[in-house]
Amino acid sequence: MAQTSPGKASTTTTASSGDFPPFRQRHLLSIADLKQHEIIDLLDRADAMVPVSRQERKTHPTLAGKTQINLFFEASTRTQGSFEIAGKRLGALVMNMSVKTSSVSKGETLIDTASTLNAMRPDVIVVRHSAAGAVELLSQKVGCAVINAGDGAHEHPTQALLDALTIRRHKGRISGLTVAICGDIANSRVVRSNLLLLGALNVRTRVIAPRNLLPAGIESLATEVFTDMREGLAGADVVMMLRLQHERANGRMIPSVREYYRFYGLDAEKLGFAKPDAIVMHPGPMNRGVEIDPAIADGVQSVINEQVEMGVAVRMAVLDALLPAGDQS
Amino acid sequence: MSRPVLIENARIVDPGSMTDHQGAVLIENGLISDIVQGGPVGVPEDAEVINARGLILAPGLIDMRVFTGEPGKEYRETLQSAGEAAAAGGITSFVMMPDTTPVVDDGALIDFLIRRAGATSKVNVLPAGAITKGLNGSEITEFGLLKEAGAVCLTDGRRSIQSNSLLRTAFSYAANYDMQIIHHVADRELTGDGVMNEGLFATILGLRGIPLEAETIPLARDLQLAVLTGTRYHAAQISTAYSASLVREAKRRSKKITCGISINNLSLNENDIGRYRTFFKLATPLRTEDDRQAMIEGLRSGVIDTIHSDHDPQDSEVKRMPFAEASDGAIGLETLLAAALRLVHSRDVDLMTVLRAMTFRPAQILGLPSGRIAKGAPADLILFDLDYPWQVAERDFHSRSRNTAFEGARLAGKVMRTIVGGQTVHTFAEEIS
């Protein structure tokens, strides 16, 4: 289970689920369900998938003949597109379904839609939903693999995996690093998945936010909790910024964007407290000038575009792991 | 006139007189006509004799918080199905919450319910009248007419009135007719989008939390207004340690203040939610184990007066949903007694205290002659086996809904016979000789 260095990865031209031990999970619903060795296994598989997308013919058809449905109850250009490309590069038939729902009928639609789609015999359904636990509920109603593409403020496991892959390829390791996550901790599924994943890999995790954006009990999930960004960034190897929903900066949660940016926006001065070689990450979509200075977002320390590339590799790896070639189920 | 009934060889536990002895009870004309300690008694010639050897004879339970689906949502529960479920659970009277369609906010509806329940329900249905019209929280109903029609108390059911001034008015006007107020305490703004107890577990699940203060702040307000107006005030259900201390303090200032608790908050904690199990989504949320322990202490010390089922039938359409979108509520009529007896078997609370909170105390608060084993009292009685082991299975329920928080639970204690007004309305047949 050697960690593949970026250089080595770029010379690898084939990746196959046969190179890895079988992945024992039926679904990918949460990082909390994964053991440490399964996380590392998925990262290794993803590393091996990176070259596929860098080839001229970007195809590695281990999912040929299989059907993947992307079922998005919440709009998401980025994640849905990433899953679609991942599935297509693996040769799967990919169908996108965006379900517009009124808040009243959401749950009803969820169960009904699940049984309807199940009757079409897909091999995997990728689901995003605004309610925590909705993807797990759906997984109980279908006979195929289910991947959680984000459920409310609960989890977003492939985001945490792609973040970890990006970190590992830049730093050569994960264990022992200090990762600072800053922003709307209370409402972020990305944070929960990342804290679980990084915690499982012995990372020193820090969360940084104004008190109103810190959820109850967060001190049990992160190694350290800060309300002062400079203190929180001191000596960090990785700075992960989160999107602040504009509607939270209307005076009811946060007084204004300018005050938020002043104290919690990532600019050159605050980034100066992190290690000189710290990398800057963001799950996107970014609000330039709200949580991050455009110059930092597009600067030398930013690996934000690479996160997007790793996203495709991670999703290919997850699809391939859940639907191994030759699997007849 | 029906035959007299003699129940002999029973262990008679009466929370009214706080006595616990072997003996016999004679029932004539729907009333308890004699109570005898110890051995054989003179039996009227035509009497039906029930040998209750090994069983406890106690007053039938009085459940102070039951939601039905009739009128309006009969597919969830009718007065008849609720009555059958109650009889099977040893509940001989229950207070019916006014949250129906239409809302029970008018004397004519109280009259209708009393007639309808009299015709269809095996147990006594005690309708509560709404405090505000249509449960709108802003205009009080006709308390005097509701009382005349037979409303046993005033409550807005699962709604909590937010306006301080309206509450003052309602409390004061209720005192005018000496009517009992029962109020659910939940601050709407602090509850917000919350769906479970606020804390680490909610954070892990990614669910919005409800802070303790959503209960304690309106409770403190209510208690002050209850003292100010001298009204008979019952906090419908509390769940936090600080709530118990607020009630303890207020009871020093007014003898008309009482409070209740749902069996769910005595038996379960937030961890039971597990992975988004919506049958544990309750309007007074399950709190931490520390809070549950504090509630048990509150029951022992007498700060908490009553235990109820909070029976709230919901169908799968509104429960098989993502947690945040699912309806609140769990059924409880058929598990109330056995779940409460868990506290006895675990030696947390003694039998007399647990029974008292479900019989004599509710009767006192509501001004009922039942809830005790006394000469002249209504013969609303239960015979139960304290130790009978059984496992909760939803298929066995008499209720029309299946949303139990105790599915699969192994309980000890089973009602063998339920008697309402001297008539046996339920038997767990094979167990009675």
Coordinates of N, CA, C and O in Angstrom, one line a residue, chain B residues 5-8 12 23-27 32-36 57 373 381:
Chain B
V5 N -68.8 -7.5 41.6 CA -67.6 -8.2 41.2 C -66.7 -8.2 42.5 O -66.5 -7.2 43.1
L6 N -66.1 -9.4 42.8 CA -65.2 -9.4 43.9 C -63.8 -9.8 43.4 O -63.7 -10.8 42.7
I7 N -62.8 -8.9 43.7 CA -61.5 -9.3 43.3 C -60.8 -9.7 44.6 O -60.6 -8.8 45.5
E8 N -60.3 -10.9 44.6 CA -59.7 -11.4 45.9 C -58.3 -11.8 45.7 O -57.9 -12.1 44.6
I12 N -53.1 -5.1 46.8 CA -53.7 -3.8 46.6 C -52.8 -2.7 46.8 O -52.3 -2.5 47.9
G23 N -55.4 -8.2 49.9 CA -56.8 -8.1 50.3 C -57.7 -8.3 49.1 O -57.4 -8.9 48.1
A24 N -58.9 -7.8 49.3 CA -60.0 -8.0 48.3 C -60.8 -6.7 48.2 O -60.8 -5.8 49.1
V25 N -61.3 -6.5 47.0 CA -62.1 -5.3 46.7 C -63.5 -5.7 46.1 O -63.5 -6.6 45.2
L26 N -64.5 -5.2 46.6 CA -65.8 -5.5 46.1 C -66.3 -4.3 45.2 O -66.2 -3.1 45.6
I27 N -66.9 -4.6 44.1 CA -67.4 -3.6 43.2 C -68.9 -3.8 43.0 O -69.3 -4.9 42.7
I32 N -66.5 1.3 43.8 CA -65.9 0.4 44.8 C -66.7 0.5 46.1 O -66.9 1.6 46.7
S33 N -67.2 -0.7 46.5 CA -68.2 -0.6 47.7 C -67.5 -1.1 48.9 O -68.0 -0.8 50.0
D34 N -66.4 -1.9 48.8 CA -65.8 -2.4 50.0 C -64.3 -2.8 49.7 O -64.0 -3.2 48.6
I35 N -63.5 -2.6 50.7 CA -62.1 -3.0 50.6 C -61.8 -3.7 51.9 O -62.0 -3.2 53.0
V36 N -61.2 -4.9 51.7 CA -60.9 -5.7 52.9 C -59.5 -6.1 52.9 O -58.9 -6.5 51.9
L57 N -53.4 -5.1 42.2 CA -54.6 -4.3 41.9 C -54.3 -2.9 42.2 O -53.9 -2.5 43.3
I373 N -58.1 3.8 45.3 CA -59.0 2.6 45.6 C -59.6 3.0 47.0 O -59.0 2.9 48.0
L381 N -60.1 0.3 37.6 CA -59.1 -0.5 38.2 C -58.3 -1.3 37.2 O -58.8 -1.7 36.1

